[in-house]
């Protein structure tokens, strides 16, 4: 089983530099994964897979939290935009 560790980074905002990153460890090739299904997993492989699952769970929670934060931000921006468009419309009606 390969035990490579890869760090993925994603820039969320180019203005403030906010980013999110996740570590993808123990990336299994298709043939390696298939071979694990065909035999009993060793204790060390089970420990490695369990650690990888815990790490993925942690990263998924971080992504979920960031997505929730971004949705709230987007909702706020959309409400502010709608309010500005409404005020613009009222002002435009006054000068028409």
PDB file of N, CA and C in Angstrom:
ATOM      1  N   UNK A   1       0.854  -1.173   0.000  1.00  0.00           N
ATOM      2  CA  UNK A   1       0.000   0.000   0.000  1.00  0.00           C
ATOM      3  C   UNK A   1       0.895   1.228   0.000  1.00  0.00           C
ATOM      4  N   UNK A   2       0.617   2.187  -0.871  1.00  0.00           N
ATOM      5  CA  UNK A   2       1.420   3.400  -0.898  1.00  0.00           C
ATOM      6  C   UNK A   2       1.019   4.299   0.256  1.00  0.00           C
ATOM      7  N   UNK A   3       1.990   5.002   0.805  1.00  0.00           N
ATOM      8  CA  UNK A   3       1.680   5.893   1.923  1.00  0.00           C
ATOM      9  C   UNK A   3       2.199   7.288   1.616  1.00  0.00           C
ATOM     10  N   UNK A   4       1.710   7.810   0.502  1.00  0.00           N
ATOM     11  CA  UNK A   4       2.055   9.161   0.119  1.00  0.00           C
ATOM     12  C   UNK A   4       1.137  10.125   0.850  1.00  0.00           C
ATOM     13  N   UNK A   5       1.638  11.314   1.110  1.00  0.00           N
ATOM     14  CA  UNK A   5       0.838  12.346   1.744  1.00  0.00           C
ATOM     15  C   UNK A   5       0.876  13.577   0.852  1.00  0.00           C
ATOM     16  N   UNK A   6      -0.280  14.013   0.405  1.00  0.00           N
ATOM     17  CA  UNK A   6      -0.374  15.140  -0.501  1.00  0.00           C
ATOM     18  C   UNK A   6      -1.204  16.228   0.149  1.00  0.00           C
ATOM     19  N   UNK A   7      -0.729  17.457   0.081  1.00  0.00           N
ATOM     20  CA  UNK A   7      -1.458  18.582   0.635  1.00  0.00           C
ATOM     21  C   UNK A   7      -2.130  19.332  -0.504  1.00  0.00           C
ATOM     22  N   UNK A   8      -3.450  19.486  -0.405  1.00  0.00           N
ATOM     23  CA  UNK A   8      -4.204  20.246  -1.383  1.00  0.00           C
ATOM     24  C   UNK A   8      -4.525  21.600  -0.772  1.00  0.00           C
ATOM     25  N   UNK A   9      -4.287  22.657  -1.509  1.00  0.00           N
ATOM     26  CA  UNK A   9      -4.617  24.002  -1.047  1.00  0.00           C
ATOM     27  C   UNK A   9      -5.536  24.656  -2.069  1.00  0.00           C
ATOM     28  N   UNK A  10      -6.485  25.406  -1.548  1.00  0.00           N
ATOM     29  CA  UNK A  10      -7.426  26.101  -2.410  1.00  0.00           C
ATOM     30  C   UNK A  10      -7.562  27.531  -1.908  1.00  0.00           C
ATOM     31  N   UNK A  11      -7.243  28.509  -2.759  1.00  0.00           N
ATOM     32  CA  UNK A  11      -7.431  29.912  -2.399  1.00  0.00           C
ATOM     33  C   UNK A  11      -8.912  30.237  -2.484  1.00  0.00           C
ATOM     34  N   UNK A  12      -9.452  30.778  -1.394  1.00  0.00           N
ATOM     35  CA  UNK A  12     -10.864  31.141  -1.365  1.00  0.00           C
ATOM     36  C   UNK A  12     -11.066  32.609  -1.698  1.00  0.00           C
ATOM     37  N   UNK A  13     -10.097  33.435  -1.313  1.00  0.00           N
ATOM     38  CA  UNK A  13     -10.216  34.871  -1.544  1.00  0.00           C
ATOM     39  C   UNK A  13      -8.850  35.419  -1.916  1.00  0.00           C
ATOM     40  N   UNK A  14      -8.748  35.961  -3.108  1.00  0.00           N
ATOM     41  CA  UNK A  14      -7.472  36.508  -3.554  1.00  0.00           C
ATOM     42  C   UNK A  14      -7.178  37.847  -2.887  1.00  0.00           C
ATOM     43  N   UNK A  15      -8.218  38.513  -2.366  1.00  0.00           N
ATOM     44  CA  UNK A  15      -7.997  39.805  -1.715  1.00  0.00           C
ATOM     45  C   UNK A  15      -7.436  39.642  -0.308  1.00  0.00           C
ATOM     46  N   UNK A  16      -8.026  38.733   0.481  1.00  0.00           N
ATOM     47  CA  UNK A  16      -7.565  38.570   1.868  1.00  0.00           C
ATOM     48  C   UNK A  16      -6.595  37.406   2.023  1.00  0.00           C
ATOM     49  N   UNK A  17      -6.476  36.573   0.993  1.00  0.00           N
ATOM     50  CA  UNK A  17      -5.540  35.450   1.050  1.00  0.00           C
ATOM     51  C   UNK A  17      -6.067  34.238   1.794  1.00  0.00           C
ATOM     52  N   UNK A  18      -7.351  34.235   2.155  1.00  0.00           N
ATOM     53  CA  UNK A  18      -7.929  33.101   2.882  1.00  0.00           C
ATOM     54  C   UNK A  18      -7.857  31.851   2.015  1.00  0.00           C
ATOM     55  N   UNK A  19      -7.448  30.758   2.626  1.00  0.00           N
ATOM     56  CA  UNK A  19      -7.356  29.496   1.901  1.00  0.00           C
ATOM     57  C   UNK A  19      -7.784  28.352   2.800  1.00  0.00           C
ATOM     58  N   UNK A  20      -8.062  27.237   2.181  1.00  0.00           N
ATOM     59  CA  UNK A  20      -8.361  26.015   2.923  1.00  0.00           C
ATOM     60  C   UNK A  20      -7.473  24.929   2.339  1.00  0.00           C
ATOM     61  N   UNK A  21      -7.022  24.051   3.209  1.00  0.00           N
ATOM     62  CA  UNK A  21      -6.153  22.977   2.739  1.00  0.00           C
ATOM     63  C   UNK A  21      -6.570  21.668   3.389  1.00  0.00           C
ATOM     64  N   UNK A  22      -6.236  20.592   2.728  1.00  0.00           N
ATOM     65  CA  UNK A  22      -6.540  19.258   3.249  1.00  0.00           C
ATOM     66  C   UNK A  22      -5.410  18.330   2.856  1.00  0.00           C
ATOM     67  N   UNK A  23      -5.171  17.360   3.688  1.00  0.00           N
ATOM     68  CA  UNK A  23      -4.142  16.374   3.404  1.00  0.00           C
ATOM     69  C   UNK A  23      -4.806  15.093   2.954  1.00  0.00           C
ATOM     70  N   UNK A  24      -4.421  14.620   1.815  1.00  0.00           N
ATOM     71  CA  UNK A  24      -4.928  13.348   1.316  1.00  0.00           C
ATOM     72  C   UNK A  24      -3.805  12.338   1.494  1.00  0.00           C
ATOM     73  N   UNK A  25      -3.975  11.459   2.449  1.00  0.00           N
ATOM     74  CA  UNK A  25      -2.918  10.504   2.770  1.00  0.00           C
ATOM     75  C   UNK A  25      -3.340   9.107   2.343  1.00  0.00           C
ATOM     76  N   UNK A  26      -2.356   8.296   2.052  1.00  0.00           N
ATOM     77  CA  UNK A  26      -2.600   6.901   1.675  1.00  0.00           C
ATOM     78  C   UNK A  26      -3.538   6.791   0.479  1.00  0.00           C
ATOM     79  N   UNK A  27      -3.217   7.514  -0.558  1.00  0.00           N
ATOM     80  CA  UNK A  27      -4.002   7.429  -1.778  1.00  0.00           C
ATOM     81  C   UNK A  27      -3.778   6.050  -2.376  1.00  0.00           C
ATOM     82  N   UNK A  28      -4.844   5.295  -2.456  1.00  0.00           N
ATOM     83  CA  UNK A  28      -4.744   3.929  -2.970  1.00  0.00           C
ATOM     84  C   UNK A  28      -5.024   3.911  -4.460  1.00  0.00           C
ATOM     85  N   UNK A  29      -4.194   3.192  -5.177  1.00  0.00           N
ATOM     86  CA  UNK A  29      -4.455   2.976  -6.594  1.00  0.00           C
ATOM     87  C   UNK A  29      -5.579   1.953  -6.696  1.00  0.00           C
ATOM     88  N   UNK A  30      -6.266   1.955  -7.814  1.00  0.00           N
ATOM     89  CA  UNK A  30      -7.410   1.066  -7.999  1.00  0.00           C
ATOM     90  C   UNK A  30      -7.040  -0.393  -7.778  1.00  0.00           C
ATOM     91  N   UNK A  31      -5.893  -0.817  -8.322  1.00  0.00           N
ATOM     92  CA  UNK A  31      -5.508  -2.222  -8.156  1.00  0.00           C
ATOM     93  C   UNK A  31      -5.162  -2.543  -6.702  1.00  0.00           C
ATOM     94  N   UNK A  32      -4.595  -1.570  -5.968  1.00  0.00           N
ATOM     95  CA  UNK A  32      -4.303  -1.792  -4.543  1.00  0.00           C
ATOM     96  C   UNK A  32      -5.598  -1.928  -3.748  1.00  0.00           C
ATOM     97  N   UNK A  33      -6.560  -1.058  -4.046  1.00  0.00           N
ATOM     98  CA  UNK A  33      -7.844  -1.108  -3.360  1.00  0.00           C
ATOM     99  C   UNK A  33      -8.557  -2.423  -3.653  1.00  0.00           C
ATOM    100  N   UNK A  34      -8.525  -2.844  -4.899  1.00  0.00           N
ATOM    101  CA  UNK A  34      -9.164  -4.105  -5.292  1.00  0.00           C
ATOM    102  C   UNK A  34      -8.524  -5.279  -4.547  1.00  0.00           C
ATOM    103  N   UNK A  35      -7.189  -5.257  -4.419  1.00  0.00           N
ATOM    104  CA  UNK A  35      -6.503  -6.358  -3.740  1.00  0.00           C
ATOM    105  C   UNK A  35      -6.859  -6.403  -2.254  1.00  0.00           C
ATOM    106  N   UNK A  36      -7.145  -5.241  -1.651  1.00  0.00           N
ATOM    107  CA  UNK A  36      -7.546  -5.225  -0.239  1.00  0.00           C
ATOM    108  C   UNK A  36      -8.913  -5.885  -0.046  1.00  0.00           C
ATOM    109  N   UNK A  37      -9.795  -5.740  -1.029  1.00  0.00           N
ATOM    110  CA  UNK A  37     -11.110  -6.368  -0.939  1.00  0.00           C
ATOM    111  C   UNK A  37     -11.028  -7.886  -1.093  1.00  0.00           C
ATOM    112  N   UNK A  38      -9.994  -8.347  -1.757  1.00  0.00           N
ATOM    113  CA  UNK A  38      -9.868  -9.766  -2.047  1.00  0.00           C
ATOM    114  C   UNK A  38      -9.164 -10.555  -0.936  1.00  0.00           C
ATOM    115  N   UNK A  39      -8.661  -9.876   0.064  1.00  0.00           N
ATOM    116  CA  UNK A  39      -7.960 -10.571   1.146  1.00  0.00           C
ATOM    117  C   UNK A  39      -8.230  -9.858   2.460  1.00  0.00           C
ATOM    118  N   UNK A  40      -7.784 -10.457   3.518  1.00  0.00           N
ATOM    119  CA  UNK A  40      -7.947  -9.853   4.837  1.00  0.00           C
ATOM    120  C   UNK A  40      -6.900  -8.750   5.012  1.00  0.00           C
ATOM    121  N   UNK A  41      -7.315  -7.618   5.548  1.00  0.00           N
ATOM    122  CA  UNK A  41      -6.420  -6.480   5.754  1.00  0.00           C
ATOM    123  C   UNK A  41      -5.574  -6.742   6.997  1.00  0.00           C
ATOM    124  N   UNK A  42      -4.275  -6.484   6.885  1.00  0.00           N
ATOM    125  CA  UNK A  42      -3.378  -6.692   8.027  1.00  0.00           C
ATOM    126  C   UNK A  42      -3.640  -5.632   9.096  1.00  0.00           C
ATOM    127  N   UNK A  43      -3.134  -5.892  10.289  1.00  0.00           N
ATOM    128  CA  UNK A  43      -3.314  -4.957  11.405  1.00  0.00           C
ATOM    129  C   UNK A  43      -2.716  -3.591  11.069  1.00  0.00           C
ATOM    130  N   UNK A  44      -1.513  -3.568  10.521  1.00  0.00           N
ATOM    131  CA  UNK A  44      -0.872  -2.286  10.197  1.00  0.00           C
ATOM    132  C   UNK A  44      -1.629  -1.559   9.083  1.00  0.00           C
ATOM    133  N   UNK A  45      -2.156  -2.310   8.108  1.00  0.00           N
ATOM    134  CA  UNK A  45      -2.958  -1.689   7.055  1.00  0.00           C
ATOM    135  C   UNK A  45      -4.253  -1.128   7.631  1.00  0.00           C
ATOM    136  N   UNK A  46      -4.865  -1.863   8.558  1.00  0.00           N
ATOM    137  CA  UNK A  46      -6.101  -1.395   9.185  1.00  0.00           C
ATOM    138  C   UNK A  46      -5.850  -0.115   9.974  1.00  0.00           C
ATOM    139  N   UNK A  47      -4.730  -0.065  10.702  1.00  0.00           N
ATOM    140  CA  UNK A  47      -4.387   1.147  11.447  1.00  0.00           C
ATOM    141  C   UNK A  47      -4.171   2.321  10.500  1.00  0.00           C
ATOM    142  N   UNK A  48      -3.465   2.068   9.410  1.00  0.00           N
ATOM    143  CA  UNK A  48      -3.198   3.117   8.424  1.00  0.00           C
ATOM    144  C   UNK A  48      -4.492   3.607   7.776  1.00  0.00           C
ATOM    145  N   UNK A  49      -5.355   2.669   7.410  1.00  0.00           N
ATOM    146  CA  UNK A  49      -6.633   3.043   6.807  1.00  0.00           C
ATOM    147  C   UNK A  49      -7.512   3.805   7.793  1.00  0.00           C
ATOM    148  N   UNK A  50      -7.525   3.381   9.056  1.00  0.00           N
ATOM    149  CA  UNK A  50      -8.315   4.071  10.081  1.00  0.00           C
ATOM    150  C   UNK A  50      -7.821   5.497  10.279  1.00  0.00           C
ATOM    151  N   UNK A  51      -6.498   5.666  10.302  1.00  0.00           N
ATOM    152  CA  UNK A  51      -5.929   7.013  10.445  1.00  0.00           C
ATOM    153  C   UNK A  51      -6.305   7.877   9.246  1.00  0.00           C
ATOM    154  N   UNK A  52      -6.266   7.290   8.069  1.00  0.00           N
ATOM    155  CA  UNK A  52      -6.624   8.015   6.855  1.00  0.00           C
ATOM    156  C   UNK A  52      -8.097   8.421   6.876  1.00  0.00           C
ATOM    157  N   UNK A  53      -8.949   7.541   7.369  1.00  0.00           N
ATOM    158  CA  UNK A  53     -10.385   7.838   7.469  1.00  0.00           C
ATOM    159  C   UNK A  53     -10.626   8.969   8.462  1.00  0.00           C
ATOM    160  N   UNK A  54      -9.950   8.915   9.622  1.00  0.00           N
ATOM    161  CA  UNK A  54     -10.094   9.988  10.618  1.00  0.00           C
ATOM    162  C   UNK A  54      -9.634  11.327  10.045  1.00  0.00           C
ATOM    163  N   UNK A  55      -8.535  11.304   9.322  1.00  0.00           N
ATOM    164  CA  UNK A  55      -8.020  12.530   8.714  1.00  0.00           C
ATOM    165  C   UNK A  55      -8.998  13.066   7.675  1.00  0.00           C
ATOM    166  N   UNK A  56      -9.565  12.179   6.873  1.00  0.00           N
ATOM    167  CA  UNK A  56     -10.548  12.596   5.872  1.00  0.00           C
ATOM    168  C   UNK A  56     -11.798  13.158   6.546  1.00  0.00           C
ATOM    169  N   UNK A  57     -12.242  12.529   7.642  1.00  0.00           N
ATOM    170  CA  UNK A  57     -13.402  13.033   8.384  1.00  0.00           C
ATOM    171  C   UNK A  57     -13.148  14.452   8.889  1.00  0.00           C
ATOM    172  N   UNK A  58     -11.945  14.672   9.434  1.00  0.00           N
ATOM    173  CA  UNK A  58     -11.572  15.996   9.936  1.00  0.00           C
ATOM    174  C   UNK A  58     -11.587  17.018   8.799  1.00  0.00           C
ATOM    175  N   UNK A  59     -10.974  16.661   7.672  1.00  0.00           N
ATOM    176  CA  UNK A  59     -10.934  17.574   6.529  1.00  0.00           C
ATOM    177  C   UNK A  59     -12.329  17.841   5.979  1.00  0.00           C
ATOM    178  N   UNK A  60     -13.181  16.812   5.935  1.00  0.00           N
ATOM    179  CA  UNK A  60     -14.556  17.008   5.466  1.00  0.00           C
ATOM    180  C   UNK A  60     -15.313  17.974   6.372  1.00  0.00           C
ATOM    181  N   UNK A  61     -15.114  17.858   7.680  1.00  0.00           N
ATOM    182  CA  UNK A  61     -15.752  18.788   8.624  1.00  0.00           C
ATOM    183  C   UNK A  61     -15.275  20.216   8.380  1.00  0.00           C
ATOM    184  N   UNK A  62     -13.980  20.379   8.113  1.00  0.00           N
ATOM    185  CA  UNK A  62     -13.439  21.711   7.833  1.00  0.00           C
ATOM    186  C   UNK A  62     -14.037  22.275   6.545  1.00  0.00           C
ATOM    187  N   UNK A  63     -14.140  21.433   5.518  1.00  0.00           N
ATOM    188  CA  UNK A  63     -14.760  21.882   4.268  1.00  0.00           C
ATOM    189  C   UNK A  63     -16.220  22.262   4.506  1.00  0.00           C
ATOM    190  N   UNK A  64     -16.958  21.438   5.249  1.00  0.00           N
ATOM    191  CA  UNK A  64     -18.362  21.738   5.536  1.00  0.00           C
ATOM    192  C   UNK A  64     -18.501  23.063   6.271  1.00  0.00           C
ATOM    193  N   UNK A  65     -17.631  23.300   7.255  1.00  0.00           N
ATOM    194  CA  UNK A  65     -17.674  24.555   8.009  1.00  0.00           C
ATOM    195  C   UNK A  65     -17.380  25.741   7.094  1.00  0.00           C
ATOM    196  N   UNK A  66     -16.419  25.591   6.220  1.00  0.00           N
ATOM    197  CA  UNK A  66     -16.069  26.680   5.300  1.00  0.00           C
ATOM    198  C   UNK A  66     -17.184  26.925   4.294  1.00  0.00           C
ATOM    199  N   UNK A  67     -17.802  25.868   3.795  1.00  0.00           N
ATOM    200  CA  UNK A  67     -18.929  26.019   2.867  1.00  0.00           C
ATOM    201  C   UNK A  67     -20.085  26.733   3.557  1.00  0.00           C
ATOM    202  N   UNK A  68     -20.364  26.373   4.810  1.00  0.00           N
ATOM    203  CA  UNK A  68     -21.424  27.037   5.575  1.00  0.00           C
ATOM    204  C   UNK A  68     -21.114  28.516   5.745  1.00  0.00           C
ATOM    205  N   UNK A  69     -19.854  28.830   6.085  1.00  0.00           N
ATOM    206  CA  UNK A  69     -19.448  30.223   6.267  1.00  0.00           C
ATOM    207  C   UNK A  69     -19.607  30.992   4.958  1.00  0.00           C
ATOM    208  N   UNK A  70     -19.190  30.384   3.850  1.00  0.00           N
ATOM    209  CA  UNK A  70     -19.299  31.050   2.554  1.00  0.00           C
ATOM    210  C   UNK A  70     -20.757  31.246   2.140  1.00  0.00           C
ATOM    211  N   UNK A  71     -21.613  30.286   2.450  1.00  0.00           N
ATOM    212  CA  UNK A  71     -23.044  30.434   2.127  1.00  0.00           C
ATOM    213  C   UNK A  71     -23.650  31.601   2.903  1.00  0.00           C
ATOM    214  N   UNK A  72     -23.265  31.720   4.189  1.00  0.00           N
ATOM    215  CA  UNK A  72     -23.754  32.850   4.994  1.00  0.00           C
ATOM    216  C   UNK A  72     -23.270  34.169   4.400  1.00  0.00           C
ATOM    217  N   UNK A  73     -22.007  34.207   4.021  1.00  0.00           N
ATOM    218  CA  UNK A  73     -21.446  35.417   3.422  1.00  0.00           C
ATOM    219  C   UNK A  73     -22.165  35.751   2.128  1.00  0.00           C
ATOM    220  N   UNK A  74     -22.395  34.749   1.290  1.00  0.00           N
ATOM    221  CA  UNK A  74     -23.096  34.964   0.027  1.00  0.00           C
ATOM    222  C   UNK A  74     -24.520  35.460   0.268  1.00  0.00           C
ATOM    223  N   UNK A  75     -25.199  34.895   1.254  1.00  0.00           N
ATOM    224  CA  UNK A  75     -26.565  35.323   1.579  1.00  0.00           C
ATOM    225  C   UNK A  75     -26.574  36.787   2.015  1.00  0.00           C
ATOM    226  N   UNK A  76     -25.596  37.175   2.828  1.00  0.00           N
ATOM    227  CA  UNK A  76     -25.482  38.564   3.270  1.00  0.00           C
ATOM    228  C   UNK A  76     -25.228  39.482   2.083  1.00  0.00           C
ATOM    229  N   UNK A  77     -24.311  39.098   1.212  1.00  0.00           N
ATOM    230  CA  UNK A  77     -24.001  39.908   0.029  1.00  0.00           C
ATOM    231  C   UNK A  77     -25.210  40.041  -0.888  1.00  0.00           C
ATOM    232  N   UNK A  78     -25.955  38.953  -1.063  1.00  0.00           N
ATOM    233  CA  UNK A  78     -27.146  39.006  -1.914  1.00  0.00           C
ATOM    234  C   UNK A  78     -28.200  39.935  -1.326  1.00  0.00           C
ATOM    235  N   UNK A  79     -28.371  39.912  -0.003  1.00  0.00           N
ATOM    236  CA  UNK A  79     -29.340  40.796   0.653  1.00  0.00           C
ATOM    237  C   UNK A  79     -28.905  42.253   0.517  1.00  0.00           C
ATOM    238  N   UNK A  80     -27.619  42.522   0.701  1.00  0.00           N
ATOM    239  CA  UNK A  80     -27.112  43.889   0.558  1.00  0.00           C
ATOM    240  C   UNK A  80     -27.265  44.372  -0.879  1.00  0.00           C
ATOM    241  N   UNK A  81     -27.005  43.483  -1.835  1.00  0.00           N
ATOM    242  CA  UNK A  81     -27.149  43.847  -3.241  1.00  0.00           C
ATOM    243  C   UNK A  81     -28.606  44.162  -3.563  1.00  0.00           C
ATOM    244  N   UNK A  82     -29.522  43.325  -3.075  1.00  0.00           N
ATOM    245  CA  UNK A  82     -30.950  43.544  -3.329  1.00  0.00           C
ATOM    246  C   UNK A  82     -31.399  44.877  -2.739  1.00  0.00           C
ATOM    247  N   UNK A  83     -30.921  45.197  -1.541  1.00  0.00           N
ATOM    248  CA  UNK A  83     -31.267  46.462  -0.899  1.00  0.00           C
ATOM    249  C   UNK A  83     -30.730  47.643  -1.712  1.00  0.00           C
ATOM    250  N   UNK A  84     -29.497  47.539  -2.175  1.00  0.00           N
ATOM    251  CA  UNK A  84     -28.906  48.603  -2.983  1.00  0.00           C
ATOM    252  C   UNK A  84     -29.672  48.778  -4.295  1.00  0.00           C
ATOM    253  N   UNK A  85     -30.041  47.667  -4.929  1.00  0.00           N
ATOM    254  CA  UNK A  85     -30.797  47.741  -6.180  1.00  0.00           C
ATOM    255  C   UNK A  85     -32.156  48.398  -5.953  1.00  0.00           C
ATOM    256  N   UNK A  86     -32.794  48.094  -4.827  1.00  0.00           N
ATOM    257  CA  UNK A  86     -34.082  48.700  -4.494  1.00  0.00           C
ATOM    258  C   UNK A  86     -33.929  50.204  -4.293  1.00  0.00           C
ATOM    259  N   UNK A  87     -32.917  50.607  -3.522  1.00  0.00           N
ATOM    260  CA  UNK A  87     -32.676  52.038  -3.289  1.00  0.00           C
ATOM    261  C   UNK A  87     -32.339  52.754  -4.593  1.00  0.00           C
ATOM    262  N   UNK A  88     -31.559  52.108  -5.436  1.00  0.00           N
ATOM    263  CA  UNK A  88     -31.218  52.676  -6.741  1.00  0.00           C
ATOM    264  C   UNK A  88     -32.484  52.896  -7.555  1.00  0.00           C
ATOM    265  N   UNK A  89     -33.368  51.903  -7.534  1.00  0.00           N
ATOM    266  CA  UNK A  89     -34.627  52.019  -8.271  1.00  0.00           C
ATOM    267  C   UNK A  89     -35.469  53.182  -7.781  1.00  0.00           C
ATOM    268  N   UNK A  90     -35.537  53.365  -6.459  1.00  0.00           N
ATOM    269  CA  UNK A  90     -36.302  54.488  -5.893  1.00  0.00           C
ATOM    270  C   UNK A  90     -35.701  55.818  -6.330  1.00  0.00           C
ATOM    271  N   UNK A  91     -34.390  55.937  -6.270  1.00  0.00           N
ATOM    272  CA  UNK A  91     -33.720  57.185  -6.664  1.00  0.00           C
ATOM    273  C   UNK A  91     -33.905  57.454  -8.154  1.00  0.00           C
ATOM    274  N   UNK A  92     -33.807  56.391  -8.950  1.00  0.00           N
ATOM    275  CA  UNK A  92     -33.965  56.536 -10.394  1.00  0.00           C
ATOM    276  C   UNK A  92     -35.383  56.999 -10.730  1.00  0.00           C
ATOM    277  N   UNK A  93     -36.362  56.504  -9.971  1.00  0.00           N
ATOM    278  CA  UNK A  93     -37.758  56.899 -10.201  1.00  0.00           C
ATOM    279  C   UNK A  93     -37.960  58.379  -9.897  1.00  0.00           C
ATOM    280  N   UNK A  94     -37.215  58.910  -8.936  1.00  0.00           N
ATOM    281  CA  UNK A  94     -37.351  60.322  -8.575  1.00  0.00           C
ATOM    282  C   UNK A  94     -36.839  61.253  -9.671  1.00  0.00           C
ATOM    283  N   UNK A  95     -35.840  60.826 -10.401  1.00  0.00           N
ATOM    284  CA  UNK A  95     -35.270  61.700 -11.433  1.00  0.00           C
ATOM    285  C   UNK A  95     -35.826  61.407 -12.825  1.00  0.00           C
ATOM    286  N   UNK A  96     -36.673  60.430 -12.958  1.00  0.00           N
ATOM    287  CA  UNK A  96     -37.232  60.092 -14.280  1.00  0.00           C
ATOM    288  C   UNK A  96     -38.412  60.962 -14.616  1.00  0.00           C
TER     289      UNK A  96
END
